Tab-separated table of C-alpha atoms and ligand atoms in Angstrom:
chain	number	residue	atom	x	y	z
O	1	UNK	CA	-24.204	119.702	180.859
O	2	UNK	CA	-23.374	122.709	178.682
O	3	UNK	CA	-19.900	122.088	177.316
O	4	UNK	CA	-17.465	124.188	175.269
O	5	UNK	CA	-14.987	122.301	173.080
O	6	UNK	CA	-12.189	124.353	171.564
O	7	UNK	CA	-10.836	122.727	168.434
O	8	UNK	CA	-14.355	121.330	168.061
O	9	UNK	CA	-14.071	121.080	164.265
O	10	UNK	CA	-10.818	119.146	164.489
O	11	UNK	CA	-10.204	115.429	164.309
O	12	UNK	CA	-10.606	114.501	167.991
O	13	UNK	CA	-12.773	117.537	168.852
O	14	UNK	CA	-15.462	116.631	166.330
O	15	UNK	CA	-15.656	113.033	167.606
O	16	UNK	CA	-16.043	114.416	171.131
O	17	UNK	CA	-18.911	116.645	169.925
O	18	UNK	CA	-20.681	113.579	168.482
O	19	UNK	CA	-20.264	111.569	171.651
O	20	UNK	CA	-21.341	114.335	174.052
O	21	UNK	CA	-24.394	115.162	171.940
O	22	UNK	CA	-25.318	111.464	171.846
O	23	UNK	CA	-25.207	111.462	175.648
O	24	UNK	CA	-27.655	114.365	175.833
O	25	UNK	CA	-25.319	117.272	176.537
O	26	UNK	CA	-25.390	120.713	174.931
O	27	UNK	CA	-22.207	121.329	172.944
O	28	UNK	CA	-20.603	124.557	171.782
O	29	UNK	CA	-17.784	123.871	169.330
O	30	UNK	CA	-15.249	126.663	168.879
O	31	UNK	CA	-12.663	126.565	166.113
O	32	UNK	CA	-10.817	129.061	163.917
O	33	UNK	CA	-10.805	126.435	161.134
O	34	UNK	CA	-7.062	126.850	160.569
O	35	UNK	CA	-6.539	123.091	160.649
O	36	UNK	CA	-10.021	121.959	161.697
O	37	UNK	CA	-12.677	121.572	159.023
O	38	UNK	CA	-16.329	122.535	158.883
O	39	UNK	CA	-16.863	119.238	157.043
O	40	UNK	CA	-16.108	117.382	160.299
O	41	UNK	CA	-19.173	118.941	161.968
O	42	UNK	CA	-21.385	119.588	158.944
O	43	UNK	CA	-23.643	116.671	159.946
O	44	UNK	CA	-24.383	118.453	163.242
O	45	UNK	CA	-25.746	121.615	161.612
O	46	UNK	CA	-29.286	122.209	162.799
O	47	UNK	CA	-28.931	119.917	165.836
O	48	UNK	CA	-30.881	121.641	168.612
O	49	UNK	CA	-28.137	121.113	171.219
O	50	UNK	CA	-25.191	121.996	168.972
O	51	UNK	CA	-23.685	125.418	168.340
O	52	UNK	CA	-20.618	126.469	166.407
O	53	UNK	CA	-18.574	129.613	167.025
O	54	UNK	CA	-15.773	130.471	164.618
O	55	UNK	CA	-13.160	132.052	166.847
O	56	UNK	CA	-9.411	132.048	167.466
O	57	UNK	CA	-8.920	131.112	171.138
O	58	UNK	CA	-5.747	133.183	171.424
O	59	UNK	CA	-8.111	136.195	171.558
O	60	UNK	CA	-10.604	137.014	174.317
O	61	UNK	CA	-13.376	134.408	174.382
O	62	UNK	CA	-16.984	135.409	174.849
O	63	UNK	CA	-19.547	132.677	175.407
O	64	UNK	CA	-23.031	133.757	176.491
O	65	UNK	CA	-24.775	131.784	179.241
O	66	UNK	CA	-23.532	129.222	181.746
O	67	UNK	CA	-20.886	126.558	181.091
O	68	UNK	CA	-20.369	123.344	183.058
O	69	UNK	CA	-17.174	122.258	181.309
O	70	UNK	CA	-14.489	123.674	179.033
O	71	UNK	CA	-12.499	121.137	177.005
O	72	UNK	CA	-9.439	122.767	175.462
O	73	UNK	CA	-8.431	120.781	172.390
O	74	UNK	CA	-7.513	123.632	170.041
O	75	UNK	CA	-3.948	123.068	168.867
O	76	UNK	CA	-1.729	122.384	165.861
O	77	UNK	CA	-0.767	118.819	166.747
O	78	UNK	CA	0.671	117.619	163.440
O	79	UNK	CA	4.442	118.060	163.018
O	80	UNK	CA	3.856	119.541	159.552
O	81	UNK	CA	1.496	122.151	161.011
O	82	UNK	CA	3.572	123.174	163.979
O	83	UNK	CA	6.686	123.396	161.839
O	84	UNK	CA	4.810	125.652	159.372
O	85	UNK	CA	3.083	127.737	162.084
O	86	UNK	CA	5.493	127.746	165.044
O	87	UNK	CA	4.373	131.038	166.574
O	88	UNK	CA	0.670	130.249	166.291
O	89	UNK	CA	1.427	126.876	167.933
O	90	UNK	CA	3.059	128.590	170.901
O	91	UNK	CA	0.228	131.121	171.105
O	92	UNK	CA	-2.573	128.557	171.156
O	93	UNK	CA	-0.794	126.579	173.887
O	94	UNK	CA	-0.012	129.664	175.958
O	95	UNK	CA	-2.581	132.402	175.221
O	96	UNK	CA	-5.333	129.949	174.221
O	97	UNK	CA	-4.888	127.970	177.423
O	98	UNK	CA	-4.880	131.202	179.429
O	99	UNK	CA	-8.110	132.432	177.803
O	100	UNK	CA	-9.895	129.108	178.195
O	101	UNK	CA	-8.798	128.741	181.836
O	102	UNK	CA	-9.988	132.302	182.500
O	103	UNK	CA	-13.316	131.396	180.938
O	104	UNK	CA	-13.616	128.236	183.080
O	105	UNK	CA	-12.827	130.277	186.200
O	106	UNK	CA	-15.406	132.944	185.328
O	107	UNK	CA	-18.106	130.345	184.594
O	108	UNK	CA	-17.243	128.013	187.485
O	109	UNK	CA	-16.755	125.271	184.865
O	110	UNK	CA	-14.656	122.115	185.043
O	111	UNK	CA	-11.624	122.314	182.731
O	112	UNK	CA	-9.937	119.613	180.679
O	113	UNK	CA	-6.637	120.240	178.915
O	114	UNK	CA	-5.759	118.070	175.939
O	115	UNK	CA	-2.046	117.664	176.535
O	116	UNK	CA	0.288	115.292	174.749
O	117	UNK	CA	2.862	112.542	174.941
O	118	UNK	CA	5.205	115.156	173.436
O	119	UNK	CA	5.681	116.539	176.967
O	120	UNK	CA	8.002	113.521	177.379
O	121	UNK	CA	10.074	114.651	174.359
O	122	UNK	CA	12.542	112.035	173.109
O	123	UNK	CA	12.035	109.899	176.213
O	124	UNK	CA	14.818	108.362	178.267
O	125	UNK	CA	12.273	106.341	180.265
O	126	UNK	CA	10.262	103.706	178.449
O	127	UNK	CA	7.294	103.186	178.504
O	128	UNK	CA	6.373	106.660	179.678
O	129	UNK	CA	4.714	106.979	183.071
O	130	UNK	CA	3.067	110.238	184.174
O	131	UNK	CA	5.754	110.830	186.821
O	132	UNK	CA	8.483	111.019	184.165
O	133	UNK	CA	9.415	114.679	183.556
O	134	UNK	CA	10.542	114.231	179.989
O	135	UNK	CA	13.432	115.048	177.693
O	136	UNK	CA	12.445	118.008	175.516
O	137	UNK	CA	14.768	120.176	173.440
O	138	UNK	CA	13.291	123.666	173.980
O	139	UNK	CA	15.174	125.248	171.074
O	140	UNK	CA	14.583	122.476	168.493
O	141	UNK	CA	11.839	122.718	165.849
O	142	UNK	CA	9.503	120.478	167.885
O	143	UNK	CA	10.054	122.661	170.937
O	144	UNK	CA	7.249	125.005	169.856
O	145	UNK	CA	4.661	122.266	170.293
O	146	UNK	CA	6.220	120.449	173.239
O	147	UNK	CA	6.907	123.578	175.268
O	148	UNK	CA	3.493	125.084	174.496
O	149	UNK	CA	1.879	121.979	175.987
O	150	UNK	CA	4.276	121.884	178.940
O	151	UNK	CA	3.439	125.538	179.614
O	152	UNK	CA	-0.272	124.720	179.207
O	153	UNK	CA	0.022	121.988	181.848
O	154	UNK	CA	1.853	124.354	184.219
O	155	UNK	CA	-0.777	127.059	183.700
O	156	UNK	CA	-3.582	124.554	184.239
O	157	UNK	CA	-2.039	123.467	187.548
O	158	UNK	CA	-1.532	127.121	188.557
O	159	UNK	CA	-5.241	127.827	187.982
O	160	UNK	CA	-6.035	124.660	189.912
O	161	UNK	CA	-3.807	125.519	192.876
O	162	UNK	CA	-4.259	129.292	192.963
O	163	UNK	CA	-7.850	129.727	191.781
O	164	UNK	CA	-9.237	126.308	192.709
O	165	UNK	CA	-10.387	125.559	189.151
O	166	UNK	CA	-11.443	121.913	188.857
O	167	UNK	CA	-8.944	120.752	186.237
O	168	UNK	CA	-8.075	117.586	184.304
O	169	UNK	CA	-4.994	116.930	182.162
O	170	UNK	CA	-5.072	114.239	179.472
O	171	UNK	CA	-1.726	113.316	177.913
O	172	UNK	CA	-2.844	112.048	174.538
O	173	UNK	CA	-0.591	109.629	172.639
O	174	UNK	CA	-0.753	108.983	168.873
O	175	UNK	CA	-4.415	108.732	167.937
O	176	UNK	CA	-5.918	107.872	164.543
O	177	UNK	CA	-9.255	107.445	162.851
O	178	UNK	CA	-11.716	108.982	160.408
O	179	UNK	CA	-11.518	112.802	159.996
O	180	UNK	CA	-7.749	113.018	160.153
O	181	UNK	CA	-6.672	115.321	157.333
O	182	UNK	CA	-5.214	113.443	154.390
O	183	UNK	CA	-2.550	116.168	154.087
O	184	UNK	CA	-1.650	116.649	157.745
O	185	UNK	CA	1.623	114.819	157.220
O	186	UNK	CA	1.247	112.287	160.004
O	187	UNK	CA	2.141	108.708	159.471
O	188	UNK	CA	-1.381	107.249	159.541
O	189	UNK	CA	-2.981	109.389	156.801
O	190	UNK	CA	0.286	109.412	154.823
O	191	UNK	CA	0.613	105.631	154.691
O	192	UNK	CA	-3.100	104.951	154.119
O	193	UNK	CA	-3.391	107.492	151.290
O	194	UNK	CA	-0.139	106.300	149.716
O	195	UNK	CA	-1.323	102.686	149.912
O	196	UNK	CA	-4.714	103.528	148.390
O	197	UNK	CA	-3.070	105.458	145.540
O	198	UNK	CA	-0.570	102.672	144.873
O	199	UNK	CA	2.317	104.991	145.735
O	200	UNK	CA	5.346	103.935	147.814
O	201	UNK	CA	4.930	104.267	151.582
O	202	UNK	CA	7.400	106.894	152.799
O	203	UNK	CA	9.139	105.333	155.808
O	204	UNK	CA	11.455	107.954	157.253
O	205	UNK	CA	15.054	106.917	157.863
O	206	UNK	CA	15.211	103.197	158.722
O	207	UNK	CA	11.673	102.891	160.134
O	208	UNK	CA	12.973	101.734	163.514
O	209	UNK	CA	11.289	104.446	165.580
O	210	UNK	CA	8.338	103.151	167.553
O	211	UNK	CA	4.845	104.477	168.135
O	212	UNK	CA	1.643	103.118	169.704
O	213	UNK	CA	-1.615	103.935	167.916
O	214	UNK	CA	-4.938	104.465	169.672
O	215	UNK	CA	-8.247	104.434	167.800
O	216	UNK	CA	-10.208	107.672	168.250
O	217	UNK	CA	-13.324	106.059	169.825
O	218	UNK	CA	-11.161	104.566	172.583
O	219	UNK	CA	-9.511	107.928	173.146
O	220	UNK	CA	-12.859	109.751	173.373
O	221	UNK	CA	-14.057	107.198	175.927
O	222	UNK	CA	-10.894	107.855	177.970
O	223	UNK	CA	-11.339	111.628	177.768
O	224	UNK	CA	-14.926	111.386	179.022
O	225	UNK	CA	-13.994	109.042	181.856
O	226	UNK	CA	-11.281	111.482	182.881
O	227	UNK	CA	-13.624	114.468	182.658
O	228	UNK	CA	-16.164	112.769	184.910
O	229	UNK	CA	-13.554	111.436	187.358
O	230	UNK	CA	-11.960	113.227	190.307
O	231	UNK	CA	-8.416	112.813	188.980
O	232	UNK	CA	-6.546	116.124	188.808
O	233	UNK	CA	-3.117	114.619	188.065
O	234	UNK	CA	-2.103	114.118	184.413
O	235	UNK	CA	-3.361	110.859	182.896
O	236	UNK	CA	-1.817	109.129	179.874
O	237	UNK	CA	-4.383	108.104	177.268
O	238	UNK	CA	-3.071	105.914	174.490
O	239	UNK	CA	-2.754	102.381	173.268
O	240	UNK	CA	0.209	100.497	174.769
O	241	UNK	CA	0.583	98.220	171.698
O	242	UNK	CA	3.959	99.476	170.455
O	243	UNK	CA	5.461	98.820	167.012
O	244	UNK	CA	8.118	100.158	164.705
O	245	UNK	CA	7.057	102.444	161.878
O	246	UNK	CA	8.259	99.787	159.423
O	247	UNK	CA	5.976	97.208	161.067
O	248	UNK	CA	3.175	99.733	160.891
O	249	UNK	CA	3.785	100.235	157.161
O	250	UNK	CA	3.388	96.478	156.602
O	251	UNK	CA	0.172	96.501	158.659
O	252	UNK	CA	-1.247	99.280	156.438
O	253	UNK	CA	-0.327	97.286	153.302
O	254	UNK	CA	-2.059	94.228	154.782
O	255	UNK	CA	-5.282	96.031	155.718
O	256	UNK	CA	-5.549	97.987	152.453
O	257	UNK	CA	-4.507	95.009	150.311
O	258	UNK	CA	-2.252	97.445	148.470
O	259	UNK	CA	0.717	96.366	146.390
O	260	UNK	CA	2.581	99.615	147.115
O	261	UNK	CA	6.286	99.310	147.826
O	262	UNK	CA	8.071	100.729	150.856
O	263	UNK	CA	10.453	103.632	150.255
O	264	UNK	CA	13.010	104.548	152.887
O	265	UNK	CA	13.329	108.320	152.653
O	266	UNK	CA	15.558	110.726	154.552
O	267	UNK	CA	13.763	114.045	154.951
O	268	UNK	CA	16.214	116.936	154.568
O	269	UNK	CA	13.877	119.449	156.249
O	270	UNK	CA	13.349	119.578	160.027
O	271	UNK	CA	10.518	117.033	160.063
O	272	UNK	CA	12.487	114.296	161.774
O	273	UNK	CA	14.758	116.494	163.912
O	274	UNK	CA	14.316	115.416	167.560
O	275	UNK	CA	11.711	112.878	166.379
O	276	UNK	CA	11.235	110.648	169.457
O	277	UNK	CA	12.960	107.287	168.914
O	278	UNK	CA	10.423	105.405	171.001
O	279	UNK	CA	6.981	106.125	172.397
O	280	UNK	CA	4.607	103.948	174.379
O	281	UNK	CA	2.198	104.948	177.133
O	282	UNK	CA	2.233	103.373	180.560
O	283	UNK	CA	-1.527	103.385	181.171
O	284	UNK	CA	-1.477	101.963	184.694
O	285	UNK	CA	-3.014	105.166	186.078
O	286	UNK	CA	-5.823	105.241	183.488
O	287	UNK	CA	-6.557	101.566	184.200
O	288	UNK	CA	-6.609	102.050	187.960
O	289	UNK	CA	-8.345	105.419	188.245
O	290	UNK	CA	-10.623	105.416	185.190
O	291	UNK	CA	-11.049	101.690	184.631
O	292	UNK	CA	-10.073	102.486	181.041
O	293	UNK	CA	-8.042	100.716	178.413
O	294	UNK	CA	-8.301	100.649	174.614
O	295	UNK	CA	-10.719	98.099	173.143
O	296	UNK	CA	-10.415	98.545	169.368
O	297	UNK	CA	-7.703	96.420	167.735
O	298	UNK	CA	-5.292	98.015	165.269
O	299	UNK	CA	-6.749	95.898	162.444
O	300	UNK	CA	-10.309	97.019	163.180
O	301	UNK	CA	-9.357	100.657	163.715
O	302	UNK	CA	-7.327	100.689	160.516
O	303	UNK	CA	-10.201	99.093	158.578
O	304	UNK	CA	-12.568	101.877	159.665
O	305	UNK	CA	-9.969	104.547	158.916
O	306	UNK	CA	-9.155	103.092	155.498
O	307	UNK	CA	-12.889	103.127	154.662
O	308	UNK	CA	-12.969	106.839	155.443
O	309	UNK	CA	-9.944	107.631	153.285
O	310	UNK	CA	-11.102	105.359	150.445
O	311	UNK	CA	-13.924	107.794	149.803
O	312	UNK	CA	-11.454	110.667	149.587
O	313	UNK	CA	-8.469	109.405	147.661
Q	1	UDP	N1	6.775	108.981	159.661
Q	1	UDP	C1	7.230	108.237	158.583
Q	1	UDP	N2	6.673	108.491	157.351
Q	1	UDP	C2	5.707	109.433	157.141
Q	1	UDP	C3	5.258	110.177	158.246
Q	1	UDP	C4	5.814	109.931	159.495
Q	1	UDP	O1	8.094	107.374	158.716
Q	1	UDP	O2	5.271	109.589	155.972
Q	1	UDP	C5	7.323	108.699	161.007
Q	1	UDP	C6	7.789	109.921	161.809
Q	1	UDP	O3	9.133	110.261	161.494
Q	1	UDP	C7	7.631	109.432	163.234
Q	1	UDP	C8	6.435	108.487	163.148
Q	1	UDP	O4	6.288	108.134	161.776
Q	1	UDP	O5	8.759	108.710	163.652
Q	1	UDP	C9	5.131	109.099	163.630
Q	1	UDP	O6	4.998	110.341	163.020
Q	1	UDP	P1	3.683	111.259	163.138
Q	1	UDP	O7	3.966	112.516	162.380
Q	1	UDP	O8	2.490	110.481	162.753
Q	1	UDP	O9	3.488	111.583	164.676
Q	1	UDP	P2	4.504	111.929	165.874
Q	1	UDP	O10	4.443	110.714	166.701
Q	1	UDP	O11	5.884	112.169	165.330
Q	1	UDP	O12	3.930	113.124	166.497
């Protein structure tokens, strides 16, 4: 297949490029490099089935030749990024999704939207099943990301229903692994880099919020199974092993062997405003329809991720 991946130089996008190339596909990675990095795909330069186009997907997209699939991963998924670039976040979810859906329609390509667990907002149903409609504050600081993805899902379904585009929607929960940016502000790179530098781990508030962390290889496997399935309803992809952020901090200390302390900090900016108190995917649908569930343990995934950051800190 000839496949376009927007956000192809990003964390998850670049892993998808690797996997699709390894399976014999032709891959066109598109990225404006605002948060993605050329370093993530540098090893693919010169590969005969790999192409890179530097482009902002909120503008008209031109791709010569046929396309079998369009995977729309371009986004600003880190809270630090979407708080710094709120309008660009809304544009990539709205205009970028519109442009990529238009491209899929014109090329007769299958379309996969990388959506998010943030569509559930600060959830009142736990764990989150795909039929839950969510609890999002549209006017809060996180609203720019959450609503852009909710709009993206609505637009994807409109193209599916009205134009008959063959669409897939993946609701991606917290994912981690090599190629996350050390400065993207999320808890995994923050804690690992702090631990490796011997600095205190910055646990926000009392550390009682929960998250469930999925290793990137598991996530990529889930995305591919979804792409090649017939499932047009949204599918949660994430690891259902839930823990508090404080527990996670101790796990990072254990895996890194660091003697860093834990610092409870209370951010005064908007970073933790509307921060979901709990998050855990119900992956019944992914299990039943895709035969998928995560395989990589947190210890193993963290070990691989720590190795990556060790070379950078
Ligand atoms: N968090 C934290 N310390 C940090 C970074 C994040 O305690 O240095 C918390 C954050 O408030 C949230 C959780 O860790 O409750 C996960 O945050 P992240 O930004 O990784 O992703 P989110 O799930 O919020 O999108």
